[in-house]
Short mmCIF file of C-alpha atoms in Angstrom, two decimals:
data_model
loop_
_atom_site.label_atom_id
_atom_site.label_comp_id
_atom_site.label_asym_id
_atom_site.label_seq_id
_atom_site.Cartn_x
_atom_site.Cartn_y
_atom_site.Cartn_z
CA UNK A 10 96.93 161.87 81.89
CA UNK A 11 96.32 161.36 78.18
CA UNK A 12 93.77 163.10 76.64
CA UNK A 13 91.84 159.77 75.50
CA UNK A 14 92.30 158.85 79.40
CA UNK A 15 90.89 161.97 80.62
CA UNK A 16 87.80 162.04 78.16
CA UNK A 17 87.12 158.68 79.50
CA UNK A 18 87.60 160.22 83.40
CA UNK A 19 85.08 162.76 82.12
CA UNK A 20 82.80 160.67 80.45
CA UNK A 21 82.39 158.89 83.76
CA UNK A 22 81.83 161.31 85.93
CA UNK A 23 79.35 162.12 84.28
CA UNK A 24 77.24 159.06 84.57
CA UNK A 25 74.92 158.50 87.88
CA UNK A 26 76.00 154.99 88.44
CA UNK A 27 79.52 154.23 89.73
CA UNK A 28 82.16 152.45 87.89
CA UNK A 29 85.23 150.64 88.11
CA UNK A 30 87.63 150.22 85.03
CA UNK A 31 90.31 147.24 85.48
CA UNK A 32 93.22 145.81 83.69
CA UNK A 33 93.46 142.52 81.78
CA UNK A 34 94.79 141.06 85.30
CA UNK A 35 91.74 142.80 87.13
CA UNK A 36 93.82 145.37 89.02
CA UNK A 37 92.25 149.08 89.16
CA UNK A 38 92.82 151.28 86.39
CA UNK A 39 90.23 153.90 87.38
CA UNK A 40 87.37 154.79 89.57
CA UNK A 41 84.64 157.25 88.87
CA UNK A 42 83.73 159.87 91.55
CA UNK A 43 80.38 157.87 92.50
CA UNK A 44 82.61 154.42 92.74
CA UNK A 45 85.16 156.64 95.33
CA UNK A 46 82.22 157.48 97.42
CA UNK A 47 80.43 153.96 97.38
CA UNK A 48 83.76 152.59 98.50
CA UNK A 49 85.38 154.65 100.44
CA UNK A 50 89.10 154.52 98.26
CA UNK A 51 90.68 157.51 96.57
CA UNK A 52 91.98 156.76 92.83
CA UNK A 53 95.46 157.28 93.94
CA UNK A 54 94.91 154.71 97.00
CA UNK A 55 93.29 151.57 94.99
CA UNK A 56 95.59 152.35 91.56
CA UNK A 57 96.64 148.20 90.81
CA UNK A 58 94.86 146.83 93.54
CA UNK A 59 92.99 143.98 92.74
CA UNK A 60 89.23 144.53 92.09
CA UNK A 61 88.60 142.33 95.03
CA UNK A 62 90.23 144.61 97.51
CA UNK A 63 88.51 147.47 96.37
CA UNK A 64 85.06 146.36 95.27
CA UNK A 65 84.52 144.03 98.40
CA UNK A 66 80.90 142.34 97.70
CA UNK A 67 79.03 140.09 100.38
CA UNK A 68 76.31 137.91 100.37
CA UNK A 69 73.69 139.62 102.73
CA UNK A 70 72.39 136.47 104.36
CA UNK A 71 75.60 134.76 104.65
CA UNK A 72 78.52 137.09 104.63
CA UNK A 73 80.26 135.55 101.87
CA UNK A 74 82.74 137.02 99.43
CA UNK A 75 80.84 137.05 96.26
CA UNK A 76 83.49 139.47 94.56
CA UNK A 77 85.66 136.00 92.83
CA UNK A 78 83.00 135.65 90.23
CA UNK A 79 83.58 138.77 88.49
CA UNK A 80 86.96 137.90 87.75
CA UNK A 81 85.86 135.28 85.76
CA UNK A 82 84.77 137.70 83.13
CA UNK A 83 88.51 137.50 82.36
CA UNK A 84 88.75 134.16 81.45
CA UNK A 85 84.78 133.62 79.92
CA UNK A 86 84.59 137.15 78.36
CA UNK A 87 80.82 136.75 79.71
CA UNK A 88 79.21 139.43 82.28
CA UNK A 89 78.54 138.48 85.50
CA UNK A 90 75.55 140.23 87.38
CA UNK A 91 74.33 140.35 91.35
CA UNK A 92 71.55 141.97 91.24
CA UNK A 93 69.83 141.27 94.69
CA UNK A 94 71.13 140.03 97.89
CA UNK A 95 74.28 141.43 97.65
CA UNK A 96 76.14 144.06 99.60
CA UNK A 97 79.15 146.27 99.39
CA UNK A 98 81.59 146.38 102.50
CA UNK A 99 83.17 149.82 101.92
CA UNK A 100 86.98 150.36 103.33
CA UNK A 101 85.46 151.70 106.45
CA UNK A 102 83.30 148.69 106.88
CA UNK A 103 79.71 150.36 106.01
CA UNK A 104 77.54 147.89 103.98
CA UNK A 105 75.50 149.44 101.36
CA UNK A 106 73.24 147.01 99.68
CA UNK A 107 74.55 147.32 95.48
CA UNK A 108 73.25 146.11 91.78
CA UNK A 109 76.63 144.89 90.12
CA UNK A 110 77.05 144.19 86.37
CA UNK A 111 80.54 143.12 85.18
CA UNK A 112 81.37 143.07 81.74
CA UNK A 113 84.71 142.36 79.30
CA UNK A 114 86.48 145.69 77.86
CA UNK A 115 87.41 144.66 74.02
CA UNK A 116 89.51 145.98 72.02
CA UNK A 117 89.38 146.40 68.37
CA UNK A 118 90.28 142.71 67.57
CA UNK A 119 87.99 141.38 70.37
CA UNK A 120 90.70 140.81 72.62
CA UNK A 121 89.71 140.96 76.01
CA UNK A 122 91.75 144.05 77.73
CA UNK A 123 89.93 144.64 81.35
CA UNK A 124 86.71 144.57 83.41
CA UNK A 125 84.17 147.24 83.39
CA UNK A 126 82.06 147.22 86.70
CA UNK A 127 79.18 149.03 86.94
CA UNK A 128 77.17 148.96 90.25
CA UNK A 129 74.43 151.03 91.77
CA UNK A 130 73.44 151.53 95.79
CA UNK A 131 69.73 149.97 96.15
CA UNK A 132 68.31 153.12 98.33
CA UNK A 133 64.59 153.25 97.98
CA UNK A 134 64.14 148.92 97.51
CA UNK A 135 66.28 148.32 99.77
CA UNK A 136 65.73 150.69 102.86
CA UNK A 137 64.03 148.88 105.18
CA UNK A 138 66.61 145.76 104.64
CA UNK A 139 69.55 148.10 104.84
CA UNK A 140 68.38 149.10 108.53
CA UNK A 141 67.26 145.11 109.45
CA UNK A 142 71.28 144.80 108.12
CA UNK A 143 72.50 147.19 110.27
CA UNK A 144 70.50 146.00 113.24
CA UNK A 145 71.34 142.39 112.77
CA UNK A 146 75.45 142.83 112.46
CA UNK A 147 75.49 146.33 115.37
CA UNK A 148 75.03 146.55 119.07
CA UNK A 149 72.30 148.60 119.65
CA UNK A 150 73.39 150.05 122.63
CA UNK A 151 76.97 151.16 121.29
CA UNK A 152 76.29 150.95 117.67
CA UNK A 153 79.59 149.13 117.15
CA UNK A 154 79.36 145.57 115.73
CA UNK A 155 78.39 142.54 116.83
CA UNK A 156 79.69 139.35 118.11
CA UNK A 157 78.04 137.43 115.02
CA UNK A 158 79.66 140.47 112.43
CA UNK A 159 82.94 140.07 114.50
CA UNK A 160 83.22 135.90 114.29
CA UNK A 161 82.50 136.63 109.98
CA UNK A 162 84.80 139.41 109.81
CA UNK A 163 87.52 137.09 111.29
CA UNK A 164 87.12 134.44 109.18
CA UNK A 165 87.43 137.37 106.05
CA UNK A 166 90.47 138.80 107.35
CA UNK A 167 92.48 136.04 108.71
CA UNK A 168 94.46 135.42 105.65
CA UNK A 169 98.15 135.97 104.81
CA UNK A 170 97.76 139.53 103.20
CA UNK A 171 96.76 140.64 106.54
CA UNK A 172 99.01 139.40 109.22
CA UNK A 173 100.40 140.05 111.42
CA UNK A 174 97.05 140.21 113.21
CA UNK A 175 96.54 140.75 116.98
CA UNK A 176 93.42 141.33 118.79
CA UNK A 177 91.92 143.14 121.93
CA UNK A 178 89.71 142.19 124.65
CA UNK A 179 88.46 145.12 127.03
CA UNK A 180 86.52 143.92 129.75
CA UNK A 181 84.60 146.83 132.20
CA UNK A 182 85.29 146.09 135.82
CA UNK A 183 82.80 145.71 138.17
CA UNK A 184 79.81 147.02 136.20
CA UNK A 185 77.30 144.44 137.06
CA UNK A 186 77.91 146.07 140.61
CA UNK A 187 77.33 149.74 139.29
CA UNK A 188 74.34 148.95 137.47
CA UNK A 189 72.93 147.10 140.73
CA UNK A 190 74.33 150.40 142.93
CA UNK A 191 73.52 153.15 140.37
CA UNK A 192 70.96 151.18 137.95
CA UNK A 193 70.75 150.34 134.57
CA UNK A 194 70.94 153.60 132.73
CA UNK A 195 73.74 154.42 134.47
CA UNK A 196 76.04 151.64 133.19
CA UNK A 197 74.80 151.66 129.75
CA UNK A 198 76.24 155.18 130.05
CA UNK A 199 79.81 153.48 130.93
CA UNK A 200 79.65 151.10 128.13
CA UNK A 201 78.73 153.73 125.46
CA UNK A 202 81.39 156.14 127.13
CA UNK A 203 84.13 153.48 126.58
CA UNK A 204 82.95 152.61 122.95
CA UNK A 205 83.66 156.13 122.21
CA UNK A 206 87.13 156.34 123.28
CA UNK A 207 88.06 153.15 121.39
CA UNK A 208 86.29 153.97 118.37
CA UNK A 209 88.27 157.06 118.24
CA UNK A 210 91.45 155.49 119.44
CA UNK A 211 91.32 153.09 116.42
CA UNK A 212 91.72 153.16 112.59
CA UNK A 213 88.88 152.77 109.59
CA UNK A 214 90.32 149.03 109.09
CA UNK A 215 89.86 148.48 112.18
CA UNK A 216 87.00 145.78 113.47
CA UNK A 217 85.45 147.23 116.78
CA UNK A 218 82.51 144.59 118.42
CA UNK A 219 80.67 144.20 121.59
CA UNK A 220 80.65 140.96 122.40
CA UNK A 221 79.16 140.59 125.49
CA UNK A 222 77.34 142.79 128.55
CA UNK A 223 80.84 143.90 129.71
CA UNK A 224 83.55 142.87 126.50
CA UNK A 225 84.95 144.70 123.77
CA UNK A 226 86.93 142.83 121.19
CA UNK A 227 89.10 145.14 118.46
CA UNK A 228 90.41 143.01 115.03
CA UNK A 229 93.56 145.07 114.46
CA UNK A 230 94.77 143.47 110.64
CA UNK A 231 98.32 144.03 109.69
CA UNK A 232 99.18 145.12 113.23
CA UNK A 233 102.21 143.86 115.44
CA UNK A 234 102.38 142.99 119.05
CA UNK A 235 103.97 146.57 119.99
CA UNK A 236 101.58 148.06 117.84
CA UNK A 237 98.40 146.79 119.80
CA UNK A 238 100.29 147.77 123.26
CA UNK A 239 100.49 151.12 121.79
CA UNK A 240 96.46 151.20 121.18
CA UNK A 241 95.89 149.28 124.57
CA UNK A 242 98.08 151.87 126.63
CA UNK A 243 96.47 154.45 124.77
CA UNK A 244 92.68 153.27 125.65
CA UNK A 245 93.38 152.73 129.27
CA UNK A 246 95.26 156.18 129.57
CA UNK A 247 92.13 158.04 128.23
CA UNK A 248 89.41 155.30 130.49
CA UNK A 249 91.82 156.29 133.28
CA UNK A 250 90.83 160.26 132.60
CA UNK A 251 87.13 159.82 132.71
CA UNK A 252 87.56 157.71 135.93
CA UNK A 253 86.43 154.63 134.51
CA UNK A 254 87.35 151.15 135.11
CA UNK A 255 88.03 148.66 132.23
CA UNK A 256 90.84 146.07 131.90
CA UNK A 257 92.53 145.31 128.62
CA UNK A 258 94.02 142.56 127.32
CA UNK A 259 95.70 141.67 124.47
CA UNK A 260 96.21 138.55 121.91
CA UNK A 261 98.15 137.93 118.79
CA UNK A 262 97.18 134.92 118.03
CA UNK A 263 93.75 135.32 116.74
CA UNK A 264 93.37 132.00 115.62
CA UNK A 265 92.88 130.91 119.88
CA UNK A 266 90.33 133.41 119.94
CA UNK A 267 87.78 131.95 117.60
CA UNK A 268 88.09 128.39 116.34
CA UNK A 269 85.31 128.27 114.66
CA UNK A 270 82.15 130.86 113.62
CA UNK A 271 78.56 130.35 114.27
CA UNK A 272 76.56 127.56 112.69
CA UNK A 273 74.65 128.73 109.89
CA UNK A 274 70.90 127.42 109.64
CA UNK A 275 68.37 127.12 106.75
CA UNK A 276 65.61 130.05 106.35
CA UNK A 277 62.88 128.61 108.13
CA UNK A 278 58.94 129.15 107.07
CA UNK A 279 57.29 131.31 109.59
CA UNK A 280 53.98 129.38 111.24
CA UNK A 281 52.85 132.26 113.26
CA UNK A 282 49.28 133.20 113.10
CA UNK A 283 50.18 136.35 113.66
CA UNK A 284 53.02 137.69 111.33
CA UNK A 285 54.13 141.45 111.57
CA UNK A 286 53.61 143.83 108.80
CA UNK A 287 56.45 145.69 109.25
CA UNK A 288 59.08 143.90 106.91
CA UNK A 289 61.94 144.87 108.94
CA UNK A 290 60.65 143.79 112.02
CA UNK A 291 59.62 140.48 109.90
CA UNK A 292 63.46 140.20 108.34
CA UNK A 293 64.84 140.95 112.35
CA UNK A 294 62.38 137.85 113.65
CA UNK A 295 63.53 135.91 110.52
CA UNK A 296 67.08 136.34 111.47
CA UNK A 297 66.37 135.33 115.30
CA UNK A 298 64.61 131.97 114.27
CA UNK A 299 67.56 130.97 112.14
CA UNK A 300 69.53 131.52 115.11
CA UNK A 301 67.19 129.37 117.05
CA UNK A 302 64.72 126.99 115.54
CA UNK A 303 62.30 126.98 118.38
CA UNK A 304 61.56 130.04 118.44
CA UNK A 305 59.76 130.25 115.74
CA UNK A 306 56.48 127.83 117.50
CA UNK A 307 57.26 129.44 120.41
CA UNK A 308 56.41 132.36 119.49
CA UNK A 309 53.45 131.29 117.77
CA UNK A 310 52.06 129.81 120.80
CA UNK A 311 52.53 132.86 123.03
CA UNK A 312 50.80 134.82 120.97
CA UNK A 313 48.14 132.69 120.58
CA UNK A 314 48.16 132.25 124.61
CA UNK A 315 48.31 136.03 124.72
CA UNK A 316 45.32 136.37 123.07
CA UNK A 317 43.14 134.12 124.52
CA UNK A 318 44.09 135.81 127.70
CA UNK A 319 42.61 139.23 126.50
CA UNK A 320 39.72 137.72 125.04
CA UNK A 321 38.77 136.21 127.97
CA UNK A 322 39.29 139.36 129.84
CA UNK A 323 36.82 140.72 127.22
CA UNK A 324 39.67 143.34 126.25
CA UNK A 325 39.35 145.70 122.83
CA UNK A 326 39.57 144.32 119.79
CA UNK A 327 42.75 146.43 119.66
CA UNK A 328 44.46 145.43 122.59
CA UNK A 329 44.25 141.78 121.82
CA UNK A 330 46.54 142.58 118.28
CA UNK A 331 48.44 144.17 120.52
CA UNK A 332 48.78 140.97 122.80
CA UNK A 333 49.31 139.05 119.81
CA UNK A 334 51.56 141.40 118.39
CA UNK A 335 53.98 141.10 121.68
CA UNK A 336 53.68 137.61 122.41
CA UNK A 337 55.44 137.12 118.92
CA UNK A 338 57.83 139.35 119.10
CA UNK A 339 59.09 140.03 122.76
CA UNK A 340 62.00 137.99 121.99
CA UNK A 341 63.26 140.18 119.15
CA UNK A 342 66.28 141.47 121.84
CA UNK A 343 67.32 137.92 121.35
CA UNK A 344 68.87 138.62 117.97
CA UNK A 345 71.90 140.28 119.19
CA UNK A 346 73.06 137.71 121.57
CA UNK A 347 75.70 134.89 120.83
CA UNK A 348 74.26 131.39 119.58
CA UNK A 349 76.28 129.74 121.82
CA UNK A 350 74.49 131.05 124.71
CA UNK A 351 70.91 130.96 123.10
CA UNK A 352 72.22 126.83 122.32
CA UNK A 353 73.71 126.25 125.52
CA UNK A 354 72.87 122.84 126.81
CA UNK A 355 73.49 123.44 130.64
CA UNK A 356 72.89 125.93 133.01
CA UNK A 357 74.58 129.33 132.11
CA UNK A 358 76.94 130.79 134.00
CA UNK A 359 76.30 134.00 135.82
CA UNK A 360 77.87 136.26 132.86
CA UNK A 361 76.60 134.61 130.53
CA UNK A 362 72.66 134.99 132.59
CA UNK A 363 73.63 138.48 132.78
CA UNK A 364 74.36 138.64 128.88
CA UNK A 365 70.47 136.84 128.77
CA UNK A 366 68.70 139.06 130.97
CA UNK A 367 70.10 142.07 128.17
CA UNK A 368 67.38 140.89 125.55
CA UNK A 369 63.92 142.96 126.86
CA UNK A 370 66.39 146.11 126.86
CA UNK A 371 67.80 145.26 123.23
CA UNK A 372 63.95 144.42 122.18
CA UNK A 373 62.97 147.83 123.80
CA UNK A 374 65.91 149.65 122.08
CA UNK A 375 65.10 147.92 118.78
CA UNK A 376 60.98 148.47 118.39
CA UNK A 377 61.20 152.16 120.29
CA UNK A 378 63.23 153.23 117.05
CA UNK A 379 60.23 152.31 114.68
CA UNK A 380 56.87 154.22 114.81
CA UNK A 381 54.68 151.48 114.04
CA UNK A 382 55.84 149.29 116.89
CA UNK A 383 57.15 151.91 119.18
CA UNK A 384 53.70 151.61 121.45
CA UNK A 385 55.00 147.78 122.53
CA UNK A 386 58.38 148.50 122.83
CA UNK A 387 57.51 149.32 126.70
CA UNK A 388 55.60 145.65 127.26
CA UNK A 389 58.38 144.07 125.62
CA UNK A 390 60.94 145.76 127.79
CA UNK A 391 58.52 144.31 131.05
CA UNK A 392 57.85 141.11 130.29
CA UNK A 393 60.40 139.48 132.61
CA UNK A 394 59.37 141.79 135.30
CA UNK A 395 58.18 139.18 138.60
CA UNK A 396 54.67 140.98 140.47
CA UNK A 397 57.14 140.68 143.60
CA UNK A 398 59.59 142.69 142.44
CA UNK A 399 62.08 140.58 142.03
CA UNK A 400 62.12 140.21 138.01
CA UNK A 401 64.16 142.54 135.74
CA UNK A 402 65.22 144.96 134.31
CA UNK A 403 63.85 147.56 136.30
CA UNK A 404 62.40 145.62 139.31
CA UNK A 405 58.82 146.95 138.36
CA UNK A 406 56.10 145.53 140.83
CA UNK A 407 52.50 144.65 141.08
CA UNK A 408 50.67 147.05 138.74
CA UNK A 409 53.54 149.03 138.40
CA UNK A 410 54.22 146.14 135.92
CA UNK A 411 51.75 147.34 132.86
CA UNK A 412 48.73 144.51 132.44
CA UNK A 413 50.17 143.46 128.59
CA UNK A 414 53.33 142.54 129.93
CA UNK A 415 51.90 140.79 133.39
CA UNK A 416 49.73 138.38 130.68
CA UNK A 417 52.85 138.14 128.37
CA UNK A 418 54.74 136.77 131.60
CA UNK A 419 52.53 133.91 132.26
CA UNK A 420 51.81 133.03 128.78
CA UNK A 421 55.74 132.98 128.54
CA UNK A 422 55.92 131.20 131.34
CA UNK A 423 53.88 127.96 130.85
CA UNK A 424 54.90 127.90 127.10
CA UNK A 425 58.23 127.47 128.19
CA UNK A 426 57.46 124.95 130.94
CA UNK A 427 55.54 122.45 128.49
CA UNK A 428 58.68 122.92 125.98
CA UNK A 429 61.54 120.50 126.10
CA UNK A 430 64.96 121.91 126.99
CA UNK A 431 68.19 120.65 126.24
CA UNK A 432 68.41 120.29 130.13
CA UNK A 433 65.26 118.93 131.09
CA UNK A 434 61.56 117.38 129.46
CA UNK A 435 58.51 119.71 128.50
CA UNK A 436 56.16 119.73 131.71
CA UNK A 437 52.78 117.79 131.34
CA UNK A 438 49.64 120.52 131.31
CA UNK A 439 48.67 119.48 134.95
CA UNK A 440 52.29 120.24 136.18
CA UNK A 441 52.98 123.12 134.34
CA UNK A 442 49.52 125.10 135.43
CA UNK A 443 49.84 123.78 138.87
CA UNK A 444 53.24 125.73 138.77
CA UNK A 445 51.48 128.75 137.49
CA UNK A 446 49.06 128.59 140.42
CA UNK A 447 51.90 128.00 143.07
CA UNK A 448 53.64 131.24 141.53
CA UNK A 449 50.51 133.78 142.22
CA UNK A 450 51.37 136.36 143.56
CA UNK A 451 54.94 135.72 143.72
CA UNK A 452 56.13 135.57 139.59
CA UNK A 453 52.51 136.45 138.62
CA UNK A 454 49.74 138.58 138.99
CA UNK A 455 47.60 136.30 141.15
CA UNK A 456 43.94 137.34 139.35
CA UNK A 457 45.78 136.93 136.01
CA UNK A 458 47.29 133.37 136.98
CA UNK A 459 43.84 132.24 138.37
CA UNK A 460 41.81 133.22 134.62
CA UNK A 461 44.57 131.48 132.69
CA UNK A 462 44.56 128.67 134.51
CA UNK A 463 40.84 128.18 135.09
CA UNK A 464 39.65 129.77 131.61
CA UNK A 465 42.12 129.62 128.94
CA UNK A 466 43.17 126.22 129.78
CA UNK A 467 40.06 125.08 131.21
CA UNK A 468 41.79 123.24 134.80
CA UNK A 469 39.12 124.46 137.27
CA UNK A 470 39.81 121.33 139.19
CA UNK A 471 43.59 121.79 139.88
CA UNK A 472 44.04 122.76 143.53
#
């Protein structure tokens, strides 16, 4: 290294931010130590790459490339800035939410010679939306990605500089069966057994998702068809060890997998009475009612159904937040499932039910991790229990079922009867509480039924 080259190295190191030094064709010439540990390449690895490969920036919201632009510093000799909203997919595929500023290096004519990038992980600002990221794109069983992180990540990668591409689809045998023999806890300890093995089976560039209650999908970029039957012989070898029972299948033609990626929707203005404080539970709701426009009033008139409920129980003060609080959000689970199923205009099929009935655990696994809301996460988790028994996920019954989530039920309930469906019309009022009366006892607590029906909406004359 020259000794100009390796005051410069010096020089850099020494600065906190990290920084990327390019040529006039915006290929690496140098990283500092900071920019190697933000991205996750070695100097001698991204040496004439192009920036883009290295310094991979995303919208947040929208998962688009947003890296382009800086290039254009090239051509303009103006700097180019993200300073919000913007991530950084390292080469592992962490996201770290980054301040960029791109700017032209000059030499002593003014002649444009290279890029310098300078960029800065947004720790303490951006905490809370760097954990709503996570949980938004993850499983939160597994902690692999999503189905929504795997359909973008597709649509990234599918280009020529990665092919050949193939894909995997694991599929666990039988474990609606073992979590109906052996229960719940049981085969979430399959799943997470099986994520394991593949996510040591496969490499950093790998893309590793849970799609679905039972499916695994693995993105394997520049990777051949005897390549992938290497990992898929390899997977089932090591299932077969720990006595486990998944099936694997394989496709190299990813472009029959996924046709096209999930709509994207407009932010939408929250009308909820009732909004939480917590801003990442507010960004996770925010995410779910772009997923689902309904939701949004929905929830709004749960709570607000919630908490007449407790008031005319003449509950605490406290309790009826709390009502309030969990009529709003007892749908968060709802944000990991596929928008195809949440959209669905007929009846779902029995996997796809299955992949439904998953969102009071998700909720429960998402609000248990945060203090603040960890004290609902328990009524959320309940609220599709049935006071015969026959409701899930647990089966709870009568007052086993605690009282938030028995009103939560009903309030659920009726809101969703007097909503229009793709499938069917919104119930009248009359209908709808009749139906909430003929269901005492069976789908609701029968004193509970009676005061909503009588009290909150005021039908003392239905029989």
């Amino acid at each position: 290294m020259k000794p100009d080259q390796e005051w410069l190295k010096t020089t850099l190191e020494s600065i906190s931010d990290a920084v990327i030094l390019t040529d006039i064709q915006g290929n690496i010439r140098l990283l500092s130590q900071k920019a190697k540990l933000l991205t996750g390449w070695k100097n001698e690895e991204a040496l004439h790459k192009p920036l883009t490969e290295v310094f991979q920036l995303l919208n947040a919201a929208t998962n688009e490339e947003l890296g382009g632009s800086m290039l254009n510093v090239l051509e303009t000799g103006k700097k180019v800035e993200f300073t919000k909203n913007a991530v950084l997919l390292s080469k592992s595929g962490e996201k770290r939410p980054v301040r960029s500023k791109a700017k032209p290096v000059k030499d002593e004519d003014k002649h444009i010679q290279g890029i310098v990038l300078v960029f800065k992980e947004l720790v303490r600002k951006n905490k809370k939306l760097g954990k709503a990221e996570f949980l938004s794109f993850h499983d939160p069983l597994t902690g692999l990605y999503n189905r929504r992180f795997f359909e973008e990540e597709f649509k990234r990668l599918n280009t020529e500089r990665n092919l050949p591409i193939s894909l995997a689809l694991i599929d666990i045998d039988y474990l609606d069966d073992i979590k109906k023999d052996l229960g719940h806890a049981e085969g979430n300890l399959i799943i997470k057994k099986i994520a394991e093995i593949i996510k040591q089976e496969c490499r950093v560039d790998d893309i590793i998702a849970r799609i679905s209650e039972s499916e695994f999908m693995i993105l394997l970029p520049k990777t051949n068809s005897k390549q992938a039957d290497i990992l898929v012989n390899r997977i089932n070898d090591l299932v077969d060890k720990e006595k486990l029972e998944p099936t694997t299948k394989k496709e190299n033609e990813i472009a029959l997998v996924y046709k096209e990626a999930a709509e994207k929707t407009p932010p939408l203005k929250s009308t909820a009475k009732n909004k939480p404080s917590n801003a990442l539970i507010e960004i996770i709701m925010e995410t779910l009612f772009h997923k689902n426009e309904k939701e949004e009033k929905e929830s709004a008139q749960v709570s607000e159904f919630c908490a007449e409920i407790g008031q005319t129980l003449e509950l605490s003060e406290k309790n009826i937040e709390n009502l309030e609080m969990i009529g709003l959000i007892r749908n968060i689970g709802k944000v990991s499932l596929d928008s195809r199923i949440l959209h669905k205009p007929g009846k779902l099929t029995d996997s796809e039910m299955a992949e439904m009935k998953r969102h009071p655990e998700l909720g429960h696994e998402i609000l248990s991790t945060m203090n603040e809301y960890a004290h609902l996460s328990d009524y959320v988790l309940a609220h599709h229990e049935r006071w015969d028994g026959k409701g899930y996920p647990k089966g709870l019954k009568g007052e086993e079922i605690p009282l938030e989530a028995r009103i939560v039920t009903i309030a659920d309930a009726y809101n969703a009867m007097t909503s229009s469906r793709p499938y069917r019309k919104a119930l009248d009022v009359e209908t709808a509480a009749e139906e909430i009366l003929k269901n005492a006892g069976t789908q609701f607590d029968p004193h509970l039924a009676k005061v909503f029906v009588e009290k909150v909406l005021g039908k003392e004359h239905i029989k």
